[in-house]
Amino acid sequence: MTTISPKNQIKIKPTQLFDGYRITEEDVLILTQEGTVEAVVHQSEAGDDIKKVDGLLSPGFINCHCHLELSHMQGMIPEHTGLLQFVNQVVRQRDAPADEIAAAIEKAEAAMIKNGIVAVGDICNTADTLFQKEKNNLYYHNFIEVIGFEPGLADEAFKTYKMVYDGYQKVFPPQQLSLTPHAPYSVSTPLWKLLAQFPGNHLLSIHNQETPDENEWFINGGGGFKALYERLQLKQSPIAPTGKTSIQTYADYLQKEQQLLLIHNTCTDAEDVRYIQDRFPLVFWCLCPNANYYISNRLPDIPMMLEQNAQLVLGTDSLASNYGLSIRGEMQRIQQHFPQITVEQMLPWATLNGARALQIDDLYGSFEKGKRPGAVLISGDTVMLLSKSNV
Ligand SMILES: [Zn+2]
């Protein structure tokens, strides 16, 4: 191993340093020129040539939930319509000229980088984002998302999305890919089973309990989804009501060792959290508060989740349901609704927990020796990437 001589080091002393675990005010971050972490040391031990900066220095942010391919839909759907209306509008309005979609994707990625995001859990129904991801500006975990309402057409739905998966497989290694169910209400029981058994699906991302209608269908077969299934004139409903909540129903279909990234959770209660955490070894609950506010003006019960020791992470969702793609913006929304939750409590959600949720904590999420997580300076209203991440 080569020893780094001090002149090749970058030493940064911010007003506050968040290392992935806690905030300190007297520590210095030492990086190589390439951005690999050498050490975090007390300023009295850091030697000379220390660059002082105003603000809070954090490892790069992890955006655990985005749909980059919907970036061209910014501002197209009105706020506070509720989830069923929202999804209906996305399906109706997502088509656009290819060059318009591509330009919006490129612009949205640049905005994420500007906002200090270094890695993204990105939902893909199409291969539209591949051209941009090949440029390697950001780390991506690509969740190829499967939708299929009709139980009798499960095999066809699986094959359709497997083709999208195969396209990504030409560019990305298996650890950056999953074939994942969209939501409990939009994936039929046989399709759930196909996805749960798909080899290499080490990590699944599921839109979970985003609307009260979801639990209503699973518990008593009523509500907005009953009406939707009737409108779709399905031969059979995707999944039969069980008298239990959605999450307590589909848990039965998943492998015992499955790592889970559960998105939204606006209607999840303490019993649901306990039920899942008792059964699966690694569960991350992704909060997308701006999207929740935009779509339904309702946020998840975050204090309850903290009481249940839920491991929380943050996501922006897409520009179809957000004002921007900023993890800091998500933290600000949480503080508006829950002023008792501090920045120091939320920063691990934005960094180390997110890296663990995407299975990249060997390189991202904290200032620990050998990692290259990127370094983000938050100063007043500005967020700035001071050092690049591993990509
Ligand atoms: Zn989403």
mmCIF file of C-alpha atoms and ligand atoms in Angstrom:
data_model
loop_
_atom_site.group_PDB
_atom_site.id
_atom_site.type_symbol
_atom_site.label_atom_id
_atom_site.label_comp_id
_atom_site.label_asym_id
_atom_site.label_seq_id
_atom_site.Cartn_x
_atom_site.Cartn_y
_atom_site.Cartn_z
ATOM 1 C CA MET A 1 0.000 0.000 0.000
ATOM 2 C CA THR A 2 1.353 3.444 -0.884
ATOM 3 C CA THR A 3 1.674 6.018 1.853
ATOM 4 C CA ILE A 4 0.121 9.370 1.029
ATOM 5 C CA SER A 5 2.527 12.192 1.644
ATOM 6 C CA PRO A 6 0.983 15.166 3.464
ATOM 7 C CA LYS A 7 1.305 17.457 0.440
ATOM 8 C CA ASN A 8 -1.156 15.270 -1.450
ATOM 9 C CA GLN A 9 -3.750 15.644 1.262
ATOM 10 C CA ILE A 10 -6.699 18.000 1.418
ATOM 11 C CA LYS A 11 -7.593 19.089 4.950
ATOM 12 C CA ILE A 12 -10.955 20.714 5.558
ATOM 13 C CA LYS A 13 -12.133 22.283 8.826
ATOM 14 C CA PRO A 14 -15.835 23.173 8.569
ATOM 15 C CA THR A 15 -17.803 24.968 11.269
ATOM 16 C CA GLN A 16 -19.566 21.649 11.845
ATOM 17 C CA LEU A 17 -18.518 18.209 10.606
ATOM 18 C CA PHE A 18 -21.054 15.397 10.246
ATOM 19 C CA ASP A 19 -19.123 12.157 9.731
ATOM 20 C CA GLY A 20 -22.120 9.872 9.031
ATOM 21 C CA TYR A 21 -22.884 9.346 12.731
ATOM 22 C CA ARG A 22 -22.682 12.635 14.646
ATOM 23 C CA ILE A 23 -21.874 16.347 14.393
ATOM 24 C CA THR A 24 -18.627 17.681 15.888
ATOM 25 C CA GLU A 25 -17.244 21.216 15.860
ATOM 26 C CA GLU A 26 -13.503 20.750 16.315
ATOM 27 C CA ASP A 27 -12.656 18.033 13.798
ATOM 28 C CA VAL A 28 -10.838 18.165 10.471
ATOM 29 C CA LEU A 29 -11.575 15.933 7.471
ATOM 30 C CA ILE A 30 -8.475 14.693 5.653
ATOM 31 C CA LEU A 31 -8.937 13.475 2.071
ATOM 32 C CA THR A 32 -6.622 12.389 -0.734
ATOM 33 C CA GLN A 33 -6.652 14.536 -3.895
ATOM 34 C CA GLU A 34 -9.046 11.969 -5.399
ATOM 35 C CA GLY A 35 -11.470 12.352 -2.485
ATOM 36 C CA THR A 36 -10.740 9.144 -0.572
ATOM 37 C CA VAL A 37 -11.056 9.598 3.204
ATOM 38 C CA GLU A 38 -7.730 9.403 5.062
ATOM 39 C CA ALA A 39 -8.977 10.340 8.523
ATOM 40 C CA VAL A 40 -11.124 12.561 10.694
ATOM 41 C CA VAL A 41 -8.921 14.066 13.431
ATOM 42 C CA HIS A 42 -9.159 16.744 16.095
ATOM 43 C CA GLN A 43 -7.933 20.090 14.788
ATOM 44 C CA SER A 44 -5.055 20.040 17.294
ATOM 45 C CA GLU A 45 -3.648 16.958 15.523
ATOM 46 C CA ALA A 46 -4.289 18.000 11.929
ATOM 47 C CA GLY A 47 -1.031 19.896 11.264
ATOM 48 C CA ASP A 48 -0.746 22.718 8.715
ATOM 49 C CA ASP A 49 -2.460 23.707 5.467
ATOM 50 C CA ILE A 50 -5.974 23.396 6.810
ATOM 51 C CA LYS A 51 -8.711 24.947 4.665
ATOM 52 C CA LYS A 52 -11.403 26.509 6.857
ATOM 53 C CA VAL A 53 -14.950 26.627 5.468
ATOM 54 C CA ASP A 54 -18.189 28.049 6.858
ATOM 55 C CA GLY A 55 -21.040 25.598 7.196
ATOM 56 C CA LEU A 56 -21.822 21.962 7.839
ATOM 57 C CA LEU A 57 -19.780 19.365 5.949
ATOM 58 C CA SER A 58 -21.497 16.026 5.312
ATOM 59 C CA PRO A 59 -20.831 12.909 3.256
ATOM 60 C CA GLY A 60 -22.631 13.044 -0.110
ATOM 61 C CA PHE A 61 -26.404 12.555 0.026
ATOM 62 C CA ILE A 62 -28.104 9.316 -1.008
ATOM 63 C CA ASN A 63 -31.435 9.697 -2.817
ATOM 64 C CA CYS A 64 -33.086 6.327 -2.221
ATOM 65 C CA HIS A 65 -36.121 6.912 -4.421
ATOM 66 C CA CYS A 66 -36.382 8.703 -7.740
ATOM 67 C CA HIS A 67 -37.992 8.162 -11.150
ATOM 68 C CA LEU A 68 -35.511 10.002 -13.359
ATOM 69 C CA GLU A 69 -37.460 8.962 -16.470
ATOM 70 C CA LEU A 70 -40.469 11.076 -15.368
ATOM 71 C CA SER A 71 -38.455 14.310 -15.146
ATOM 72 C CA HIS A 72 -40.249 15.855 -18.144
ATOM 73 C CA MET A 73 -43.507 15.775 -16.136
ATOM 74 C CA GLN A 74 -42.518 18.548 -13.730
ATOM 75 C CA GLY A 75 -45.527 20.751 -12.979
ATOM 76 C CA MET A 76 -47.908 18.773 -15.235
ATOM 77 C CA ILE A 77 -50.068 17.226 -12.501
ATOM 78 C CA PRO A 78 -51.939 19.442 -10.001
ATOM 79 C CA GLU A 79 -51.094 19.130 -6.285
ATOM 80 C CA HIS A 80 -53.169 17.354 -3.618
ATOM 81 C CA THR A 81 -55.276 15.200 -5.970
ATOM 82 C CA GLY A 82 -54.691 11.966 -4.027
ATOM 83 C CA LEU A 83 -52.733 8.946 -5.209
ATOM 84 C CA LEU A 84 -55.309 7.321 -7.489
ATOM 85 C CA GLN A 85 -55.798 10.507 -9.499
ATOM 86 C CA PHE A 86 -52.053 11.103 -9.541
ATOM 87 C CA VAL A 87 -51.176 7.645 -10.913
ATOM 88 C CA ASN A 88 -53.947 7.967 -13.491
ATOM 89 C CA GLN A 89 -52.460 11.270 -14.704
ATOM 90 C CA VAL A 90 -48.916 9.855 -14.886
ATOM 91 C CA VAL A 91 -50.126 6.985 -17.065
ATOM 92 C CA ARG A 92 -52.085 9.348 -19.343
ATOM 93 C CA GLN A 93 -49.489 12.086 -19.665
ATOM 94 C CA ARG A 94 -46.075 10.404 -19.538
ATOM 95 C CA ASP A 95 -45.689 10.058 -23.325
ATOM 96 C CA ALA A 96 -43.627 12.841 -24.873
ATOM 97 C CA PRO A 97 -41.131 13.300 -27.725
ATOM 98 C CA ALA A 98 -37.914 11.357 -27.024
ATOM 99 C CA ASP A 99 -35.688 14.457 -27.206
ATOM 100 C CA GLU A 100 -37.865 16.244 -24.651
ATOM 101 C CA ILE A 101 -37.647 13.269 -22.260
ATOM 102 C CA ALA A 102 -33.869 13.030 -22.727
ATOM 103 C CA ALA A 103 -33.268 16.755 -22.153
ATOM 104 C CA ALA A 104 -35.316 16.666 -18.931
ATOM 105 C CA ILE A 105 -33.390 13.605 -17.672
ATOM 106 C CA GLU A 106 -30.051 15.311 -18.271
ATOM 107 C CA LYS A 107 -31.194 18.489 -16.529
ATOM 108 C CA ALA A 108 -32.631 16.580 -13.545
ATOM 109 C CA GLU A 109 -29.404 14.631 -13.030
ATOM 110 C CA ALA A 110 -27.388 17.864 -13.106
ATOM 111 C CA ALA A 111 -29.736 19.296 -10.446
ATOM 112 C CA MET A 112 -29.211 16.255 -8.206
ATOM 113 C CA ILE A 113 -25.426 16.648 -8.454
ATOM 114 C CA LYS A 114 -25.718 20.358 -7.682
ATOM 115 C CA ASN A 115 -27.801 19.450 -4.625
ATOM 116 C CA GLY A 116 -25.074 17.175 -3.244
ATOM 117 C CA ILE A 117 -26.606 13.824 -4.242
ATOM 118 C CA VAL A 118 -24.003 11.157 -5.071
ATOM 119 C CA ALA A 119 -26.079 7.969 -5.364
ATOM 120 C CA VAL A 120 -29.653 7.242 -6.432
ATOM 121 C CA GLY A 121 -32.132 4.382 -6.123
ATOM 122 C CA ASP A 122 -33.901 4.942 -9.434
ATOM 123 C CA ILE A 123 -37.150 3.362 -10.609
ATOM 124 C CA CYS A 124 -37.209 2.399 -14.293
ATOM 125 C CA ASN A 125 -40.208 1.240 -16.318
ATOM 126 C CA THR A 126 -38.295 1.979 -19.534
ATOM 127 C CA ALA A 127 -34.722 2.252 -20.834
ATOM 128 C CA ASP A 128 -35.105 6.040 -21.303
ATOM 129 C CA THR A 129 -32.477 6.949 -18.674
ATOM 130 C CA LEU A 130 -29.764 4.534 -19.817
ATOM 131 C CA PHE A 131 -28.036 7.025 -22.140
ATOM 132 C CA GLN A 132 -27.486 9.424 -19.223
ATOM 133 C CA LYS A 133 -26.520 6.797 -16.662
ATOM 134 C CA GLU A 134 -23.824 5.468 -19.007
ATOM 135 C CA LYS A 135 -21.988 8.770 -18.497
ATOM 136 C CA ASN A 136 -21.277 7.646 -14.932
ATOM 137 C CA ASN A 137 -21.897 11.012 -13.283
ATOM 138 C CA LEU A 138 -23.744 9.419 -10.356
ATOM 139 C CA TYR A 139 -24.015 5.983 -8.775
ATOM 140 C CA TYR A 140 -27.347 4.331 -9.653
ATOM 141 C CA HIS A 141 -29.157 1.299 -8.344
ATOM 142 C CA ASN A 142 -31.700 0.592 -11.096
ATOM 143 C CA PHE A 143 -34.971 -0.852 -9.869
ATOM 144 C CA ILE A 144 -36.635 -2.179 -13.021
ATOM 145 C CA GLU A 145 -40.219 -1.829 -11.887
ATOM 146 C CA VAL A 146 -42.873 -4.359 -12.815
ATOM 147 C CA ILE A 147 -46.609 -3.629 -13.039
ATOM 148 C CA GLY A 148 -49.202 -6.271 -13.906
ATOM 149 C CA PHE A 149 -52.797 -6.207 -12.640
ATOM 150 C CA GLU A 150 -54.237 -9.296 -14.350
ATOM 151 C CA PRO A 151 -53.231 -12.578 -12.664
ATOM 152 C CA GLY A 152 -53.715 -14.525 -15.917
ATOM 153 C CA LEU A 153 -51.175 -12.280 -17.675
ATOM 154 C CA ALA A 154 -48.413 -12.547 -15.047
ATOM 155 C CA ASP A 155 -45.993 -14.370 -17.341
ATOM 156 C CA GLU A 156 -46.419 -11.792 -20.111
ATOM 157 C CA ALA A 157 -45.884 -8.881 -17.699
ATOM 158 C CA PHE A 158 -42.793 -10.556 -16.296
ATOM 159 C CA LYS A 159 -41.316 -11.085 -19.794
ATOM 160 C CA THR A 160 -42.005 -7.478 -20.832
ATOM 161 C CA TYR A 161 -40.078 -5.990 -17.908
ATOM 162 C CA LYS A 162 -37.389 -8.666 -18.020
ATOM 163 C CA MET A 163 -36.545 -7.277 -21.471
ATOM 164 C CA VAL A 164 -36.041 -3.822 -19.935
ATOM 165 C CA TYR A 165 -33.889 -5.476 -17.242
ATOM 166 C CA ASP A 166 -31.793 -7.184 -19.935
ATOM 167 C CA GLY A 167 -31.118 -3.801 -21.549
ATOM 168 C CA TYR A 168 -29.764 -2.433 -18.252
ATOM 169 C CA GLN A 169 -27.775 -5.608 -17.703
ATOM 170 C CA LYS A 170 -25.647 -4.741 -20.733
ATOM 171 C CA VAL A 171 -24.444 -1.628 -18.907
ATOM 172 C CA PHE A 172 -24.720 -2.351 -15.180
ATOM 173 C CA PRO A 173 -23.373 -5.179 -12.978
ATOM 174 C CA PRO A 174 -25.959 -7.356 -11.151
ATOM 175 C CA GLN A 175 -25.437 -5.593 -7.812
ATOM 176 C CA GLN A 176 -26.837 -2.381 -9.348
ATOM 177 C CA LEU A 177 -29.991 -4.045 -10.675
ATOM 178 C CA SER A 178 -33.274 -5.382 -9.285
ATOM 179 C CA LEU A 179 -36.512 -6.532 -10.899
ATOM 180 C CA THR A 180 -38.953 -5.041 -8.428
ATOM 181 C CA PRO A 181 -42.733 -4.912 -7.824
ATOM 182 C CA HIS A 182 -44.361 -1.492 -8.232
ATOM 183 C CA ALA A 183 -46.912 -1.614 -5.406
ATOM 184 C CA PRO A 184 -49.104 -4.100 -3.528
ATOM 185 C CA TYR A 185 -52.196 -3.086 -5.507
ATOM 186 C CA SER A 186 -50.662 -3.201 -9.018
ATOM 187 C CA VAL A 187 -48.886 -6.564 -8.994
ATOM 188 C CA SER A 188 -50.896 -9.787 -9.134
ATOM 189 C CA THR A 189 -50.181 -12.661 -6.747
ATOM 190 C CA PRO A 190 -48.534 -14.921 -9.386
ATOM 191 C CA LEU A 191 -46.384 -11.982 -10.517
ATOM 192 C CA TRP A 192 -45.275 -11.355 -6.902
ATOM 193 C CA LYS A 193 -44.155 -14.959 -6.742
ATOM 194 C CA LEU A 194 -42.155 -14.688 -9.989
ATOM 195 C CA LEU A 195 -40.391 -11.557 -8.725
ATOM 196 C CA ALA A 196 -39.662 -12.979 -5.266
ATOM 197 C CA GLN A 197 -37.923 -15.955 -6.881
ATOM 198 C CA PHE A 198 -35.998 -14.029 -9.543
ATOM 199 C CA PRO A 199 -32.286 -14.792 -9.027
ATOM 200 C CA GLY A 200 -30.148 -11.872 -7.896
ATOM 201 C CA ASN A 201 -33.079 -9.872 -6.503
ATOM 202 C CA HIS A 202 -31.041 -9.171 -3.380
ATOM 203 C CA LEU A 203 -32.786 -5.852 -2.881
ATOM 204 C CA LEU A 204 -36.411 -4.919 -3.590
ATOM 205 C CA SER A 205 -37.993 -1.467 -3.580
ATOM 206 C CA ILE A 206 -41.773 -1.362 -3.096
ATOM 207 C CA HIS A 207 -44.164 1.608 -3.068
ATOM 208 C CA ASN A 208 -45.841 0.810 0.242
ATOM 209 C CA GLN A 209 -49.083 2.014 1.871
ATOM 210 C CA GLU A 210 -49.166 5.335 0.064
ATOM 211 C CA THR A 211 -52.937 5.774 0.318
ATOM 212 C CA PRO A 212 -55.686 4.636 2.739
ATOM 213 C CA ASP A 213 -57.386 2.926 -0.243
ATOM 214 C CA GLU A 214 -54.552 0.387 -0.362
ATOM 215 C CA ASN A 215 -55.194 -1.018 3.108
ATOM 216 C CA GLU A 216 -58.935 -0.732 2.551
ATOM 217 C CA TRP A 217 -58.749 -3.132 -0.400
ATOM 218 C CA PHE A 218 -56.594 -5.653 1.471
ATOM 219 C CA ILE A 219 -58.649 -5.523 4.659
ATOM 220 C CA ASN A 220 -62.217 -5.513 3.307
ATOM 221 C CA GLY A 221 -62.136 -5.443 -0.508
ATOM 222 C CA GLY A 222 -63.585 -1.927 -0.755
ATOM 223 C CA GLY A 223 -62.383 1.601 -1.559
ATOM 224 C CA GLY A 224 -60.771 3.232 -4.571
ATOM 225 C CA PHE A 225 -58.990 0.128 -5.813
ATOM 226 C CA LYS A 226 -62.231 -1.862 -6.009
ATOM 227 C CA ALA A 227 -63.534 0.866 -8.323
ATOM 228 C CA LEU A 228 -60.268 0.904 -10.299
ATOM 229 C CA TYR A 229 -60.258 -2.853 -10.853
ATOM 230 C CA GLU A 230 -63.871 -2.675 -12.036
ATOM 231 C CA ARG A 231 -62.981 0.133 -14.429
ATOM 232 C CA LEU A 232 -60.059 -1.892 -15.803
ATOM 233 C CA GLN A 233 -62.529 -4.765 -16.371
ATOM 234 C CA LEU A 234 -60.079 -7.302 -14.962
ATOM 235 C CA LYS A 235 -61.058 -10.963 -15.204
ATOM 236 C CA GLN A 236 -59.822 -11.395 -11.643
ATOM 237 C CA SER A 237 -58.575 -8.890 -9.047
ATOM 238 C CA PRO A 238 -54.750 -8.788 -8.803
ATOM 239 C CA ILE A 239 -54.625 -9.911 -5.214
ATOM 240 C CA ALA A 240 -57.451 -11.133 -2.965
ATOM 241 C CA PRO A 241 -58.373 -9.279 0.245
ATOM 242 C CA THR A 242 -57.024 -11.091 3.308
ATOM 243 C CA GLY A 243 -58.389 -9.102 6.253
ATOM 244 C CA LYS A 244 -54.826 -7.891 6.912
ATOM 245 C CA THR A 245 -53.038 -4.714 5.797
ATOM 246 C CA SER A 246 -51.263 -4.740 2.437
ATOM 247 C CA ILE A 247 -47.774 -5.088 3.869
ATOM 248 C CA GLN A 248 -48.805 -7.929 6.188
ATOM 249 C CA THR A 249 -50.247 -9.694 3.138
ATOM 250 C CA TYR A 250 -47.391 -9.458 0.626
ATOM 251 C CA ALA A 251 -44.785 -10.215 3.311
ATOM 252 C CA ASP A 252 -45.841 -13.850 2.877
ATOM 253 C CA TYR A 253 -44.657 -13.875 -0.751
ATOM 254 C CA LEU A 254 -41.116 -12.647 -0.067
ATOM 255 C CA GLN A 255 -37.988 -14.680 0.631
ATOM 256 C CA LYS A 256 -37.006 -14.801 4.309
ATOM 257 C CA GLU A 257 -33.631 -13.114 3.758
ATOM 258 C CA GLN A 258 -34.997 -10.410 1.440
ATOM 259 C CA GLN A 259 -33.576 -6.905 1.992
ATOM 260 C CA LEU A 260 -36.360 -4.341 1.617
ATOM 261 C CA LEU A 261 -36.611 -0.683 0.737
ATOM 262 C CA LEU A 262 -40.185 0.407 1.441
ATOM 263 C CA ILE A 263 -41.239 3.683 -0.139
ATOM 264 C CA HIS A 264 -43.686 6.327 1.249
ATOM 265 C CA ASN A 265 -45.328 4.428 4.155
ATOM 266 C CA THR A 266 -47.846 7.233 4.680
ATOM 267 C CA CYS A 267 -50.488 4.817 6.041
ATOM 268 C CA THR A 268 -48.148 2.428 7.867
ATOM 269 C CA ASP A 269 -48.855 1.924 11.575
ATOM 270 C CA ALA A 270 -46.723 0.644 14.457
ATOM 271 C CA GLU A 271 -48.062 -2.882 14.121
ATOM 272 C CA ASP A 272 -47.047 -2.974 10.441
ATOM 273 C CA VAL A 273 -43.529 -1.774 11.273
ATOM 274 C CA ARG A 274 -43.122 -4.394 14.008
ATOM 275 C CA TYR A 275 -44.582 -7.132 11.805
ATOM 276 C CA ILE A 276 -42.064 -6.515 9.012
ATOM 277 C CA GLN A 277 -39.061 -5.842 11.231
ATOM 278 C CA ASP A 278 -39.691 -9.105 13.107
ATOM 279 C CA ARG A 279 -39.648 -11.083 9.857
ATOM 280 C CA PHE A 280 -36.933 -9.539 7.680
ATOM 281 C CA PRO A 281 -33.308 -8.915 8.638
ATOM 282 C CA LEU A 282 -32.821 -5.597 6.842
ATOM 283 C CA VAL A 283 -35.698 -3.188 6.227
ATOM 284 C CA PHE A 284 -35.299 0.467 5.293
ATOM 285 C CA TRP A 285 -38.279 2.828 5.334
ATOM 286 C CA CYS A 286 -37.936 5.555 2.720
ATOM 287 C CA LEU A 287 -39.550 8.913 3.415
ATOM 288 C CA CYS A 288 -40.489 11.105 0.428
ATOM 289 C CA PRO A 289 -42.206 13.929 2.325
ATOM 290 C CA ASN A 290 -42.332 16.463 -0.522
ATOM 291 C CA ALA A 291 -44.021 13.930 -2.807
ATOM 292 C CA ASN A 292 -46.459 12.969 -0.023
ATOM 293 C CA TYR A 293 -47.260 16.623 0.493
ATOM 294 C CA TYR A 294 -47.605 17.206 -3.264
ATOM 295 C CA ILE A 295 -49.829 14.194 -3.923
ATOM 296 C CA SER A 296 -51.991 13.911 -0.817
ATOM 297 C CA ASN A 297 -50.896 16.528 1.749
ATOM 298 C CA ARG A 298 -50.276 13.756 4.269
ATOM 299 C CA LEU A 299 -46.927 12.676 5.735
ATOM 300 C CA PRO A 300 -46.054 9.348 7.384
ATOM 301 C CA ASP A 301 -46.060 9.083 11.180
ATOM 302 C CA ILE A 302 -42.310 9.650 11.504
ATOM 303 C CA PRO A 303 -42.286 9.957 15.347
ATOM 304 C CA MET A 304 -43.974 6.519 15.535
ATOM 305 C CA MET A 305 -41.345 5.089 13.184
ATOM 306 C CA LEU A 306 -38.577 6.458 15.387
ATOM 307 C CA GLU A 307 -40.219 4.873 18.445
ATOM 308 C CA GLN A 308 -40.190 1.543 16.584
ATOM 309 C CA ASN A 309 -36.464 1.944 15.771
ATOM 310 C CA ALA A 310 -37.263 1.928 12.055
ATOM 311 C CA GLN A 311 -34.216 2.551 9.872
ATOM 312 C CA LEU A 312 -35.174 5.625 7.869
ATOM 313 C CA VAL A 313 -33.834 6.885 4.544
ATOM 314 C CA LEU A 314 -34.856 9.735 2.248
ATOM 315 C CA GLY A 315 -36.006 10.003 -1.372
ATOM 316 C CA THR A 316 -37.194 12.744 -3.682
ATOM 317 C CA ASP A 317 -39.574 10.655 -5.809
ATOM 318 C CA SER A 318 -39.889 12.135 -9.323
ATOM 319 C CA LEU A 319 -40.273 15.673 -10.603
ATOM 320 C CA ALA A 320 -43.873 14.709 -11.480
ATOM 321 C CA SER A 321 -44.607 15.023 -7.742
ATOM 322 C CA ASN A 322 -41.913 17.340 -6.420
ATOM 323 C CA TYR A 323 -40.667 20.902 -6.724
ATOM 324 C CA GLY A 324 -37.023 19.853 -7.104
ATOM 325 C CA LEU A 325 -34.667 16.908 -6.492
ATOM 326 C CA SER A 326 -33.042 17.854 -3.204
ATOM 327 C CA ILE A 327 -32.467 15.723 -0.124
ATOM 328 C CA ARG A 328 -32.036 18.894 1.892
ATOM 329 C CA GLY A 329 -35.469 19.974 0.646
ATOM 330 C CA GLU A 330 -36.886 16.704 2.015
ATOM 331 C CA MET A 331 -35.316 17.364 5.429
ATOM 332 C CA GLN A 332 -36.782 20.877 5.430
ATOM 333 C CA ARG A 333 -40.257 19.504 4.684
ATOM 334 C CA ILE A 334 -39.951 17.060 7.594
ATOM 335 C CA GLN A 335 -38.983 19.892 9.930
ATOM 336 C CA GLN A 336 -41.995 21.942 8.845
ATOM 337 C CA HIS A 337 -44.299 19.110 9.916
ATOM 338 C CA PHE A 338 -42.267 17.734 12.827
ATOM 339 C CA PRO A 339 -40.215 20.617 14.300
ATOM 340 C CA GLN A 340 -39.016 18.351 17.110
ATOM 341 C CA ILE A 341 -36.933 16.282 14.643
ATOM 342 C CA THR A 342 -33.413 17.724 14.421
ATOM 343 C CA VAL A 343 -31.008 17.986 11.497
ATOM 344 C CA GLU A 344 -28.552 15.782 13.405
ATOM 345 C CA GLN A 345 -31.269 13.092 13.622
ATOM 346 C CA MET A 346 -31.989 13.287 9.893
ATOM 347 C CA LEU A 347 -28.461 13.477 8.465
ATOM 348 C CA PRO A 348 -27.805 9.734 8.983
ATOM 349 C CA TRP A 349 -30.997 9.017 7.008
ATOM 350 C CA ALA A 350 -29.626 11.158 4.156
ATOM 351 C CA THR A 351 -26.189 9.512 4.177
ATOM 352 C CA LEU A 352 -25.148 6.286 5.931
ATOM 353 C CA ASN A 353 -28.603 4.690 6.184
ATOM 354 C CA GLY A 354 -29.183 5.452 2.499
ATOM 355 C CA ALA A 355 -25.850 3.863 1.576
ATOM 356 C CA ARG A 356 -26.749 0.756 3.580
ATOM 357 C CA ALA A 357 -30.182 0.637 1.938
ATOM 358 C CA LEU A 358 -28.541 0.607 -1.526
ATOM 359 C CA GLN A 359 -25.808 -1.807 -0.320
ATOM 360 C CA ILE A 360 -22.981 0.644 -1.031
ATOM 361 C CA ASP A 361 -21.861 1.523 2.497
ATOM 362 C CA ASP A 362 -18.392 0.107 1.785
ATOM 363 C CA LEU A 363 -17.725 3.278 -0.235
ATOM 364 C CA TYR A 364 -20.494 5.798 0.522
ATOM 365 C CA GLY A 365 -22.368 7.344 3.422
ATOM 366 C CA SER A 366 -19.703 8.279 5.980
ATOM 367 C CA PHE A 367 -16.256 9.793 6.413
ATOM 368 C CA GLU A 368 -14.390 6.590 7.274
ATOM 369 C CA LYS A 369 -10.932 5.636 6.053
ATOM 370 C CA GLY A 370 -10.897 4.230 2.530
ATOM 371 C CA LYS A 371 -14.387 5.414 1.544
ATOM 372 C CA ARG A 372 -14.970 7.972 -1.174
ATOM 373 C CA PRO A 373 -18.434 9.259 -0.279
ATOM 374 C CA GLY A 374 -18.212 12.802 -1.695
ATOM 375 C CA ALA A 375 -18.245 15.810 0.633
ATOM 376 C CA VAL A 376 -21.141 18.252 0.689
ATOM 377 C CA LEU A 377 -21.017 21.680 2.296
ATOM 378 C CA ILE A 378 -24.283 23.161 3.521
ATOM 379 C CA SER A 379 -23.866 26.849 4.141
ATOM 380 C CA GLY A 380 -26.892 29.104 4.598
ATOM 381 C CA ASP A 381 -29.174 28.435 1.639
ATOM 382 C CA THR A 382 -26.511 26.825 -0.538
ATOM 383 C CA VAL A 383 -25.454 23.208 -0.928
ATOM 384 C CA MET A 384 -22.132 22.555 -2.650
ATOM 385 C CA LEU A 385 -20.234 19.391 -3.568
ATOM 386 C CA LEU A 386 -16.663 20.037 -2.357
ATOM 387 C CA SER A 387 -15.275 16.627 -3.218
ATOM 388 C CA LYS A 388 -16.449 13.986 -5.675
ATOM 389 C CA SER A 389 -17.702 10.540 -4.785
ATOM 390 C CA ASN A 390 -16.572 7.137 -5.950
ATOM 391 C CA VAL A 391 -18.176 7.178 -9.426
HETATM 392 ZN ZN ZN B 1 -42.162 6.533 -6.613
#
